[in-house]
XYZ file of C-alpha atoms in Angstrom:
704
model
C -3.373 3.585 2.209
C 0.041 2.380 1.563
C 1.498 -0.983 1.273
C 4.942 -2.103 2.256
C 6.167 -1.164 5.646
C 3.101 -0.302 7.474
C 0.276 1.681 6.401
C -0.344 0.421 3.658
C -2.063 -1.240 3.315
C -1.293 0.936 0.233
C -4.388 3.591 1.374
C -2.076 6.271 0.260
C -1.344 6.594 3.885
C 0.963 3.274 3.048
C 1.186 3.339 6.898
C -0.658 2.378 9.913
C 0.835 -1.013 10.601
C 0.015 -2.694 7.327
C 1.989 -5.724 8.414
C 0.729 -5.655 11.998
C -1.563 -8.631 11.457
C 1.110 -10.616 9.633
C 3.648 -9.775 12.305
C 1.301 -10.987 15.026
C 0.860 -14.276 13.202
C 4.614 -14.849 12.921
C 5.956 -13.374 16.171
C 5.583 -16.601 18.140
C 7.302 -18.736 15.546
C 10.017 -16.138 15.104
C 10.787 -16.116 18.815
C 10.991 -19.906 18.837
C 13.064 -20.252 15.708
C 15.379 -17.254 15.657
C 18.269 -19.154 17.281
C 17.843 -22.353 15.313
C 16.914 -21.326 11.767
C 20.396 -21.518 10.285
C 21.104 -24.715 12.228
C 18.307 -26.316 10.222
C 19.902 -25.125 6.959
C 23.512 -25.779 8.048
C 24.034 -28.593 5.532
C 22.183 -26.858 2.687
C 24.630 -25.118 0.320
C 23.975 -21.447 -0.395
C 24.137 -20.786 -4.139
C 26.157 -17.812 -5.459
C 24.158 -14.703 -6.271
C 24.176 -15.479 -10.009
C 22.460 -18.817 -9.254
C 19.867 -17.165 -7.030
C 18.587 -15.186 -10.019
C 17.268 -17.913 -12.319
C 15.191 -17.807 -15.473
C 12.330 -19.640 -13.754
C 12.411 -17.090 -10.908
C 12.205 -14.194 -13.345
C 9.451 -15.881 -15.370
C 7.430 -16.669 -12.243
C 7.897 -13.092 -11.016
C 6.692 -11.683 -14.339
C 3.540 -13.856 -14.379
C 2.616 -13.120 -10.770
C 3.451 -9.431 -11.222
C 0.741 -9.198 -13.884
C -1.770 -10.757 -11.486
C -0.813 -8.562 -8.549
C -0.789 -5.405 -10.669
C -4.407 -6.078 -11.623
C -5.287 -6.625 -7.962
C -3.553 -3.464 -6.724
C -4.933 -1.379 -9.597
C -8.484 -2.468 -8.823
C -8.041 -1.689 -5.133
C -6.529 1.701 -5.999
C -9.467 2.545 -8.255
C -12.116 1.562 -5.711
C -11.061 2.757 -2.247
C -7.273 2.990 -2.225
C -7.116 0.616 0.767
C -4.462 -1.979 -0.079
C -3.478 -4.660 2.421
C -0.220 -6.540 2.558
C -0.147 -9.165 -0.186
C 3.172 -10.635 0.958
C 1.596 -13.892 2.109
C -0.158 -14.416 -1.218
C 2.989 -13.514 -3.172
C 5.134 -15.855 -1.086
C 2.665 -18.729 -1.258
C 2.008 -18.455 -4.994
C 5.696 -18.037 -5.841
C 6.589 -21.068 -3.736
C 3.720 -23.156 -5.146
C 4.486 -22.440 -8.810
C 8.228 -23.082 -8.693
C 7.961 -26.009 -6.269
C 5.396 -27.703 -8.509
C 7.648 -27.190 -11.531
C 10.800 -28.476 -9.841
C 8.931 -31.480 -8.384
C 7.717 -32.388 -11.879
C 11.216 -32.070 -13.328
C 12.648 -34.133 -10.493
C 10.249 -36.997 -11.235
C 11.591 -37.180 -14.797
C 15.194 -36.761 -13.667
C 15.542 -33.393 -15.404
C 16.048 -31.145 -12.359
C 19.442 -29.429 -12.564
C 19.105 -26.874 -9.732
C 16.942 -27.324 -6.620
C 14.509 -24.624 -5.500
C 16.139 -22.678 -2.665
C 14.886 -20.128 -0.175
C 17.213 -17.592 -1.802
C 15.442 -18.051 -5.137
C 12.106 -17.825 -3.315
C 13.249 -14.506 -1.805
C 14.168 -13.198 -5.259
C 10.658 -14.014 -6.522
C 9.038 -12.391 -3.485
C 11.152 -9.255 -3.920
C 10.286 -8.917 -7.611
C 6.547 -9.287 -7.047
C 6.424 -6.872 -4.112
C 8.572 -4.313 -5.981
C 6.305 -4.532 -9.029
C 3.052 -4.209 -7.077
C 4.673 -1.421 -5.038
C 5.112 0.582 -8.237
C 1.424 -0.025 -8.972
C 0.764 2.041 -5.868
C 3.513 4.666 -5.979
C 3.021 5.226 -9.737
C -0.011 7.303 -8.820
C -2.138 6.181 -11.774
C -5.179 6.316 -9.481
C -4.065 9.353 -7.463
C -1.816 12.201 -8.627
C -1.789 11.193 -12.331
C -5.556 10.745 -12.433
C -5.903 14.100 -10.667
C -4.380 15.777 -13.745
C -7.102 14.471 -16.092
C -9.923 16.620 -17.492
C -12.579 14.395 -15.880
C -11.274 14.880 -12.338
C -10.610 18.572 -13.069
C -14.266 19.033 -14.034
C -15.321 17.598 -10.659
C -12.913 19.830 -8.750
C -14.236 22.985 -10.434
C -11.110 24.921 -9.603
C -8.012 25.782 -11.576
C -9.522 24.352 -14.764
C -7.203 26.201 -17.113
C -5.296 24.501 -19.965
C -2.027 24.795 -18.026
C -3.554 22.906 -15.094
C -5.033 19.972 -17.015
C -3.205 17.142 -18.746
C -4.939 14.401 -20.703
C -3.795 10.939 -19.730
C -1.676 9.046 -22.234
C 0.082 5.740 -21.739
C 3.193 7.149 -23.464
C 3.974 10.005 -21.107
C 2.821 8.020 -18.052
C 5.300 5.237 -18.748
C 8.073 7.690 -19.680
C 7.598 9.604 -16.421
C 7.738 6.422 -14.338
C 10.921 5.323 -16.101
C 12.428 8.730 -15.289
C 11.682 8.748 -11.542
C 11.127 5.189 -10.265
C 14.724 3.929 -10.089
C 16.423 6.759 -8.204
C 15.257 5.643 -4.789
C 17.031 2.299 -5.217
C 20.403 3.967 -5.670
C 19.842 6.578 -2.956
C 19.761 4.054 -0.102
C 22.232 1.330 -1.196
C 25.317 2.843 0.546
C 23.498 2.684 3.898
C 22.518 -0.999 3.810
C 25.282 -2.165 6.201
C 24.612 0.700 8.610
C 20.868 -0.010 8.718
C 21.009 -3.813 8.912
C 24.259 -4.614 10.767
C 25.171 -1.513 12.757
C 21.776 -0.225 13.878
C 20.175 -3.702 13.651
C 16.832 -2.225 12.605
C 14.042 -4.794 12.791
C 12.013 -3.992 9.626
C 9.016 -6.011 10.878
C 7.551 -6.594 7.397
C 10.852 -7.799 5.973
C 11.482 -9.974 9.030
C 8.016 -11.557 8.881
C 8.473 -12.253 5.171
C 11.865 -13.878 5.816
C 10.477 -16.206 8.482
C 7.619 -17.098 6.123
C 10.069 -18.025 3.349
C 12.387 -19.894 5.738
C 9.438 -21.933 7.003
C 8.460 -22.938 3.447
C 11.812 -24.647 2.981
C 11.724 -26.813 6.105
C 9.938 -30.222 5.970
C 7.232 -29.152 8.432
C 6.838 -25.743 6.816
C 6.595 -27.243 3.323
C 3.661 -29.441 4.408
C 1.877 -26.450 5.941
C 2.588 -24.379 2.811
C 0.901 -27.039 0.638
C -2.210 -26.871 2.801
C -2.157 -23.066 2.724
C -1.860 -23.043 -1.072
C -4.789 -25.456 -1.346
C -6.839 -23.219 0.954
C -5.874 -20.148 -1.082
C -7.023 -21.727 -4.336
C -10.325 -22.877 -2.820
C -10.943 -19.368 -1.543
C -9.887 -17.975 -4.919
C -12.325 -20.258 -6.760
C -15.237 -19.293 -4.520
C -14.493 -15.582 -4.859
C -14.107 -15.740 -8.653
C -17.337 -17.732 -9.151
C -19.223 -15.412 -6.774
C -18.058 -12.338 -8.702
C -19.054 -14.039 -11.969
C -22.506 -14.814 -10.548
C -22.993 -11.213 -9.426
C -22.148 -9.928 -12.919
C -25.394 -11.383 -14.366
C -27.430 -8.869 -12.349
C -25.547 -5.683 -13.299
C -27.190 -4.680 -16.582
C -27.453 -0.984 -15.646
C -26.352 1.710 -13.210
C -27.276 0.932 -9.610
C -28.036 -2.694 -10.423
C -26.782 -5.849 -8.721
C -25.710 -7.068 -5.318
C -23.275 -4.156 -4.995
C -26.312 -1.862 -4.638
C -28.185 -4.026 -2.137
C -29.865 -1.781 0.493
C -28.904 -4.072 3.387
C -29.997 -1.656 6.127
C -32.816 0.042 4.224
C -33.072 2.661 1.474
C -32.442 5.610 3.808
C -29.164 4.073 5.007
C -28.317 3.116 1.427
C -28.636 6.764 0.366
C -26.066 7.632 3.045
C -23.785 4.850 1.695
C -24.385 2.422 4.550
C -24.844 -1.027 3.053
C -23.070 -4.344 2.579
C -22.087 -4.639 -1.093
C -21.126 -8.344 -1.056
C -17.549 -7.584 -2.131
C -15.340 -10.561 -1.288
C -12.325 -8.327 -2.014
C -12.924 -6.078 0.969
C -14.071 -8.917 3.202
C -10.622 -10.397 2.510
C -8.946 -7.027 3.093
C -10.747 -6.804 6.427
C -9.376 -10.213 7.430
C -5.818 -8.996 6.805
C -5.996 -5.473 8.244
C -5.806 -5.018 12.038
C -9.141 -4.854 13.858
C -8.672 -1.213 14.851
C -8.109 -0.132 11.260
C -11.495 -1.524 10.257
C -13.208 -0.062 13.320
C -11.602 3.320 12.553
C -13.033 3.225 9.039
C -16.501 2.469 10.402
C -16.268 5.231 13.028
C -15.263 7.695 10.303
C -18.217 6.618 8.160
C -20.697 7.041 11.020
C -19.250 10.416 12.030
C -19.334 11.809 8.483
C -22.190 10.218 6.520
C -24.262 9.395 9.590
C -23.987 12.708 11.455
C -22.040 15.557 9.822
C -23.112 15.468 6.173
C -26.881 15.246 6.931
C -26.522 18.291 9.228
C -24.526 20.279 6.625
C -27.036 19.361 3.900
C -29.700 21.186 5.916
C -27.612 24.361 5.345
C -27.970 24.101 1.568
C -28.638 27.551 0.170
C -27.129 29.146 3.317
C -23.584 27.784 3.527
C -23.331 27.018 -0.180
C -25.397 27.707 -3.285
C -28.420 25.451 -3.643
C -27.985 25.064 -7.407
C -24.510 23.513 -7.126
C -24.271 19.809 -7.944
C -23.479 17.313 -5.211
C -20.020 16.705 -6.727
C -18.990 20.385 -6.865
C -16.062 21.306 -4.599
C -17.683 24.668 -3.850
C -20.716 22.813 -2.541
C -21.371 19.724 -0.448
C -18.465 17.806 -1.928
C -16.082 20.521 -0.747
C -16.791 19.639 2.882
C -16.244 15.936 2.206
C -12.995 16.406 0.319
C -11.285 19.185 2.269
C -12.159 17.928 5.753
C -10.798 14.513 4.712
C -7.647 16.206 3.384
C -7.276 18.169 6.643
C -7.421 14.967 8.704
C -4.902 13.237 6.414
C -2.507 16.176 6.555
C -2.836 16.443 10.343
C -2.141 12.742 10.729
C 0.700 12.946 8.203
C 2.382 15.933 9.856
C 2.208 14.235 13.247
C 3.829 11.055 11.950
C 6.518 12.900 10.014
C 7.466 14.881 13.140
C 7.229 11.748 15.261
C 9.459 9.850 12.838
C 12.041 12.659 12.793
C 12.098 12.755 16.607
C 12.267 8.951 16.876
C 15.009 8.725 14.269
C 17.054 11.516 15.859
C 16.695 10.033 19.343
C 17.678 6.581 18.098
C 20.758 7.957 16.327
C 21.801 9.894 19.439
C 21.385 6.769 21.566
C 23.466 4.760 19.100
C 26.213 7.392 19.223
C 26.103 7.656 23.021
C 26.269 3.899 23.507
C 29.343 3.655 21.282
C 31.101 6.435 23.196
C 30.227 4.831 26.496
C 31.467 1.441 25.288
C 34.801 2.958 24.229
C 35.294 5.224 27.272
C 37.283 2.739 29.372
C 39.183 -0.454 28.722
C 37.230 -2.302 31.363
C 33.887 -1.377 29.858
C 35.161 -2.412 26.434
C 36.294 -5.794 27.729
C 33.041 -6.249 29.573
C 31.091 -5.366 26.455
C 33.017 -7.911 24.396
C 32.665 -10.665 26.951
C 28.926 -10.102 27.200
C 28.376 -10.417 23.468
C 27.393 -13.884 22.421
C 27.476 -14.085 18.652
C 25.119 -16.954 17.898
C 25.483 -19.149 14.853
C 22.571 -17.483 13.016
C 23.972 -13.945 13.285
C 27.470 -15.060 12.373
C 26.335 -16.940 9.281
C 23.947 -14.195 8.146
C 26.565 -11.481 8.534
C 29.087 -13.560 6.598
C 26.813 -13.915 3.579
C 25.463 -10.361 3.815
C 29.012 -8.989 3.516
C 30.082 -11.491 0.872
C 28.717 -9.838 -2.288
C 29.093 -6.099 -2.010
C 27.597 -3.349 -4.159
C 30.309 -0.676 -4.531
C 29.265 2.710 -3.185
C 30.598 4.423 -6.304
C 28.058 2.441 -8.345
C 25.208 3.678 -6.130
C 26.375 7.323 -6.049
C 27.154 7.551 -9.759
C 23.908 5.721 -10.578
C 21.864 8.211 -8.549
C 23.604 11.207 -10.122
C 23.211 9.889 -13.679
C 19.546 9.002 -13.188
C 18.869 12.348 -11.505
C 20.471 14.239 -14.409
C 18.428 12.194 -16.891
C 15.222 12.937 -14.949
C 16.050 16.662 -14.659
C 16.327 16.743 -18.446
C 13.365 14.478 -19.239
C 10.642 15.489 -16.755
C 10.296 19.130 -17.976
C 9.603 17.743 -21.467
C 6.741 15.688 -20.015
C 5.478 18.448 -17.702
C 6.428 21.861 -19.022
C 5.040 23.360 -15.810
C 8.041 21.936 -13.921
C 11.409 23.536 -14.657
C 14.781 21.869 -14.266
C 15.510 23.686 -11.013
C 12.273 22.385 -9.468
C 13.397 18.807 -10.157
C 16.888 19.564 -8.889
C 15.511 20.815 -5.579
C 13.312 17.716 -5.260
C 16.209 15.346 -5.926
C 18.448 17.277 -3.526
C 16.092 16.580 -0.623
C 14.944 13.133 -1.758
C 17.955 11.157 -0.374
C 17.510 12.771 3.054
C 13.811 11.946 3.122
C 14.543 8.467 1.756
C 16.939 7.856 4.662
C 14.427 9.156 7.219
C 11.681 7.015 5.717
C 13.828 3.878 5.501
C 15.142 4.336 9.049
C 11.683 5.032 10.449
C 10.286 2.071 8.561
C 12.919 -0.124 10.194
C 11.836 1.090 13.631
C 8.061 1.224 13.283
C 7.150 -0.467 9.949
C 5.537 2.803 8.807
C 6.401 4.156 5.378
C 5.421 7.808 5.052
C 6.054 8.085 1.304
C 2.552 9.312 0.455
C 2.738 11.943 3.206
C 5.956 13.337 1.733
C 4.175 13.338 -1.617
C 1.256 15.372 -0.221
C 3.632 17.949 1.239
C 5.431 18.156 -2.115
C 2.101 18.957 -3.785
C 1.488 21.947 -1.512
C 5.079 23.254 -1.715
C 5.557 23.006 -5.478
C 2.022 24.033 -6.488
C 2.281 27.218 -4.432
C 5.839 27.809 -5.748
C 4.816 27.545 -9.411
C 1.476 29.357 -9.045
C -1.921 28.852 -10.649
C -1.249 30.864 -13.829
C 1.879 28.830 -14.619
C 0.289 25.415 -14.096
C 0.889 25.007 -10.378
C -1.681 22.214 -10.035
C 0.060 19.987 -12.583
C 3.477 20.943 -11.187
C 2.405 20.011 -7.652
C 0.919 16.677 -8.709
C 3.980 15.790 -10.800
C 6.350 16.697 -7.953
C 4.327 14.365 -5.756
C 5.232 11.569 -8.162
C 8.911 12.502 -8.071
C 9.050 12.512 -4.283
C 6.785 9.541 -3.608
C 8.508 7.229 -6.107
C 11.973 7.999 -4.740
C 11.100 7.685 -1.062
C 8.857 4.622 -1.442
C 11.282 2.462 -3.432
C 14.114 3.291 -1.010
C 12.266 1.918 2.039
C 11.065 -1.082 0.021
C 14.649 -1.944 -0.940
C 15.856 -1.739 2.659
C 13.016 -4.058 3.695
C 14.243 -6.484 1.028
C 17.833 -6.247 2.276
C 16.537 -7.276 5.704
C 14.638 -10.204 4.180
C 17.739 -11.181 2.229
C 19.889 -10.952 5.363
C 17.592 -13.390 7.199
C 17.403 -15.852 4.285
C 21.120 -15.658 3.325
C 20.195 -14.060 0.007
C 22.920 -11.963 -1.571
C 22.522 -8.159 -1.482
C 23.337 -8.203 -5.208
C 20.501 -10.596 -5.980
C 18.177 -8.478 -3.822
C 19.171 -5.306 -5.635
C 18.877 -6.923 -9.056
C 15.463 -8.423 -8.279
C 14.251 -5.063 -6.929
C 15.420 -3.356 -10.132
C 13.758 -6.043 -12.256
C 10.548 -5.816 -10.222
C 10.572 -2.031 -10.531
C 11.015 -2.376 -14.296
C 8.038 -4.758 -14.433
C 5.967 -2.319 -12.377
C 6.896 0.657 -14.555
C 5.746 -1.248 -17.656
C 2.741 -3.081 -16.217
C 1.210 -0.385 -14.007
C 0.314 2.064 -16.821
C -0.797 -0.804 -19.096
C -3.128 -2.298 -16.485
C -4.495 1.124 -15.567
C -5.078 1.900 -19.240
C -6.999 -1.363 -19.565
C -9.366 -0.309 -16.776
C -9.465 3.297 -17.999
C -10.804 2.256 -21.396
C -13.229 -0.331 -20.045
C -14.908 1.639 -17.248
C -15.861 5.239 -16.373
C -12.919 5.785 -14.019
C -13.359 8.616 -11.519
C -17.167 8.622 -11.455
C -18.119 9.146 -7.767
C -21.225 6.990 -8.210
C -19.580 4.355 -10.406
C -17.818 1.061 -9.777
C -14.393 2.719 -9.777
C -14.701 6.130 -8.049
C -10.904 6.531 -7.654
C -11.233 8.814 -4.613
C -7.592 9.823 -4.414
C -7.625 11.455 -7.837
C -9.936 14.202 -6.576
C -8.350 14.311 -3.121
C -4.855 14.884 -4.511
C -6.115 17.523 -6.932
C -7.889 19.171 -4.003
C -4.550 19.411 -2.163
C -2.997 21.043 -5.243
C -5.892 23.527 -5.448
C -5.267 24.441 -1.816
C -1.646 25.084 -2.744
C -2.407 27.477 -5.606
C -5.657 29.115 -4.466
C -5.372 28.954 -0.712
C -8.433 28.800 1.512
C -10.467 31.064 -0.799
C -11.555 27.949 -2.699
C -13.373 26.504 0.336
C -17.139 26.809 0.920
C -18.495 28.655 3.975
C -17.307 27.351 7.372
C -15.322 24.614 5.611
C -12.040 26.217 6.720
C -13.142 26.252 10.366
C -14.214 22.628 10.227
C -11.018 21.639 8.400
C -8.815 23.344 11.010
C -10.788 21.624 13.784
C -10.336 18.173 12.240
C -6.692 18.891 11.408
C -6.051 19.670 15.070
C -8.190 16.728 16.206
C -6.093 14.333 14.112
C -2.913 15.542 15.825
C -4.487 15.443 19.299
C -5.802 11.899 18.824
C -2.336 10.719 17.799
C -0.729 12.470 20.779
C -3.246 10.900 23.173
C -2.556 7.460 21.726
C 1.214 7.942 22.003
C 1.000 9.193 25.606
C -1.238 6.301 26.639
C 1.139 3.861 24.967
C 3.917 5.002 27.331
C 1.814 5.624 30.447
C -0.854 2.921 30.399
C 1.111 -0.337 30.316
C -1.538 -2.381 32.148
C -4.887 -1.894 30.392
C -3.363 -0.778 27.066
C -6.298 1.471 26.238
C -4.281 3.008 23.375
C -5.111 -0.073 21.290
C -8.733 1.086 21.094
C -8.077 4.649 19.919
C -9.025 5.006 16.237
C -6.634 6.102 13.497
C -7.428 9.577 12.069
C -6.001 8.612 8.670
C -8.320 5.626 8.442
C -11.268 7.662 9.692
C -10.703 10.194 6.907
C -11.089 7.762 3.999
C -14.885 7.187 4.308
C -15.460 10.945 4.696
C -15.428 11.026 0.897
C -16.312 7.452 -0.088
C -18.949 6.445 2.434
C -19.213 3.464 4.741
C -20.014 0.546 2.424
C -16.443 -0.784 2.148
C -15.880 -0.239 5.890
C -18.838 -2.533 6.542
C -17.328 -5.137 4.204
C -14.031 -4.941 6.068
C -15.733 -5.201 9.457
C -17.466 -8.356 8.221
C -13.986 -9.698 7.409
C -12.833 -8.791 10.920
C -15.880 -10.540 12.393
C -15.137 -13.721 10.419
C -11.534 -13.682 11.617
C -12.561 -12.958 15.224
C -14.996 -15.904 15.315
C -12.389 -18.135 13.658
C -9.759 -17.150 16.239
C -12.197 -17.802 19.074
C -12.876 -21.313 17.781
C -9.336 -22.300 16.692
C -6.593 -19.694 17.032
C -3.840 -21.902 15.568
C -5.906 -22.697 12.475
C -6.777 -19.023 12.011
C -3.109 -18.032 12.288
C -2.110 -20.653 9.715
C -4.886 -20.288 7.151
C -6.622 -16.890 7.552
C -3.986 -15.056 5.431
C -4.410 -17.636 2.657
C -8.217 -17.438 2.737
C -8.140 -13.631 2.740
C -5.635 -13.527 -0.127
C -7.772 -15.927 -2.148
C -10.878 -13.772 -1.628
C -8.975 -10.686 -2.796
C -7.363 -12.393 -5.798
C -10.511 -14.130 -7.077
C -12.784 -11.087 -6.962
C -10.081 -8.764 -8.291
C -9.132 -11.011 -11.216
C -12.772 -11.325 -12.289
C -12.444 -7.643 -13.228
C -10.260 -8.736 -16.186
C -12.908 -10.810 -18.042
C -15.548 -8.305 -16.902
C -13.561 -5.489 -18.531
C -13.126 -7.532 -21.713
C -16.903 -8.097 -21.844
C -17.446 -4.363 -21.350
C -15.006 -3.473 -24.156
C -16.846 -5.924 -26.428
C -20.184 -4.255 -25.524
C -21.492 -7.495 -24.000
C -23.717 -6.448 -21.100
C -25.237 -8.478 -18.285
C -28.730 -9.827 -19.084
C -30.468 -8.837 -15.802
C -30.810 -5.664 -13.739
C -31.551 -6.253 -10.071
C -32.580 -2.926 -8.549
C -34.331 -2.007 -5.295
C -37.056 0.620 -5.094
C -39.218 2.026 -2.337
C -42.837 0.843 -2.202
C -44.111 4.220 -3.454
C -41.701 4.303 -6.389
C -42.484 0.672 -7.199
C -46.234 1.455 -7.369
C -45.510 4.285 -9.826
C -43.394 2.006 -11.989
C -46.083 -0.696 -11.958
C -48.727 1.870 -12.859
C -46.595 3.168 -15.740
C -45.899 -0.321 -17.082
C -49.550 -1.395 -16.903
C -50.708 1.892 -18.390
C -53.116 2.556 -15.541
């Protein structure tokens, strides 16, 4: 899924209300405080933009970016479900710098106080860096180019359609394409924020979080939240360390615990004791987790067992379980069909919503200017409160010239048009030119839609780019690699553009300069471009990445390659009846979304639409299984019980606890990888066998 701006949780869908939970937690406070925030900071001087970007802010951002890149990379390589980590980034950034400035102040060495503007710069850097960890595609479209994933796909495995992974070309490609999106959207910042007054729920929630840290009451709460986060972190890290002792071989340890029996375990229904996904479940909305579980039950509980009975009839019996022409083809292509159906619906919906909103904006301006009386009435009815006046003043103070943005985009686009064909010879200069010609339009649509709904559809645009460019180039000329690379071009440009506009909104609400926001986004993107391939390479050398039965199955590598195969080979690559089933689930995904949208407008009393599952979320376990969905539902259950007992406490501390669980378990993967590289294995294998198998093992060991 995807991260910033909805969806993303970063599940490569980056967008089914990723920030919905966070927004719910902050809505009440925002409504109370929105007219008094700047009154509280009236006597606090706002530093110039050059003082908002400090060495300590950059150093803190770099350190935390390393941590968050490891977290996002691990999540990408396991399920691809990535929740919002804004709370953790904000808390940790505040805690580190506040502790440092407090220490300096005690010794009389503090020269510049820690401001909310500096806090916003840190937040922006970290989120930009971890955003690149997602949009870089190291666990999706880049991994899909590798020989290992190609061997699983069993289609288009020609030299022109395979590219061995190398940290050199990966980093060079990211440098070529990751900065264009920033320049494509800069000229529209005033239109989006001031003229259209788009809400950008994620950016708004982040701003209120940062503002609260820098009030006396908020600072006290932040200290308690940080303490809770570190306690949760410590528990999660120690628990992951404890589990490691029992993982001496394949299928060993708590992660292979047959919670519901061996039959259910075979169908991937078990609780794997992952504190990471329990934490993710506490952050993601309830319906996301329920949707994942419904998808797991529908696929692994009902459909796949039925299709397996057709082995030898629908597909060849001798094919391996991972072959795309066999059982795995149904799992992969039906999941792809649901994702594409959901993606197409949301792209069309976003275009319609954006167009309607623009027409309404235009009509309201014409109506306001039609008569003098209406104009006077409009002016007299406008009450410009102190907050809006002050925020607008500082937002317009430090401008970024449009000629800088336009010339920057053109220069970077020319550089990419020259460089990318050297990295991927399958893509010609005119392919890149076409992509960059449409990218600003899609970036605007995505940024505008994100401001309205908090959904970023970057990964959906990337999937469509795969199909278009792979079919354009053709199989014999390396269409699979061309499609996957074009996905990177499109997704990087569109994703960073919406992220930057979110940051402009956060900066607007915290009186942070647009220049400092832009600079911190560029710096964060630079950190992400460097760190993302390095962190991925660390995992890639320590573990068997892409193994469907391993610790890091990297599901999106095969899924994205499957989309490219569809582009070059068409439906001929599908096993028997797979096309029919795929069309049915493609249509079902669209219908479910339409039903939910209709109910949202018609049923205002019972609000049944809240209980309709998300097709995108349902599609993820079609390939992976239900184990992580069970983990996430456990997280939802913990949060639900907590809210029932003490809703205020849950709202204040649940994000910190969840973030600590994610960080602790994810960061244990670093020492675990080092131990693996040093060939230091766990001393114990804890494995579960059926009674019959256990008797055979005992008989073999005793020699009877």
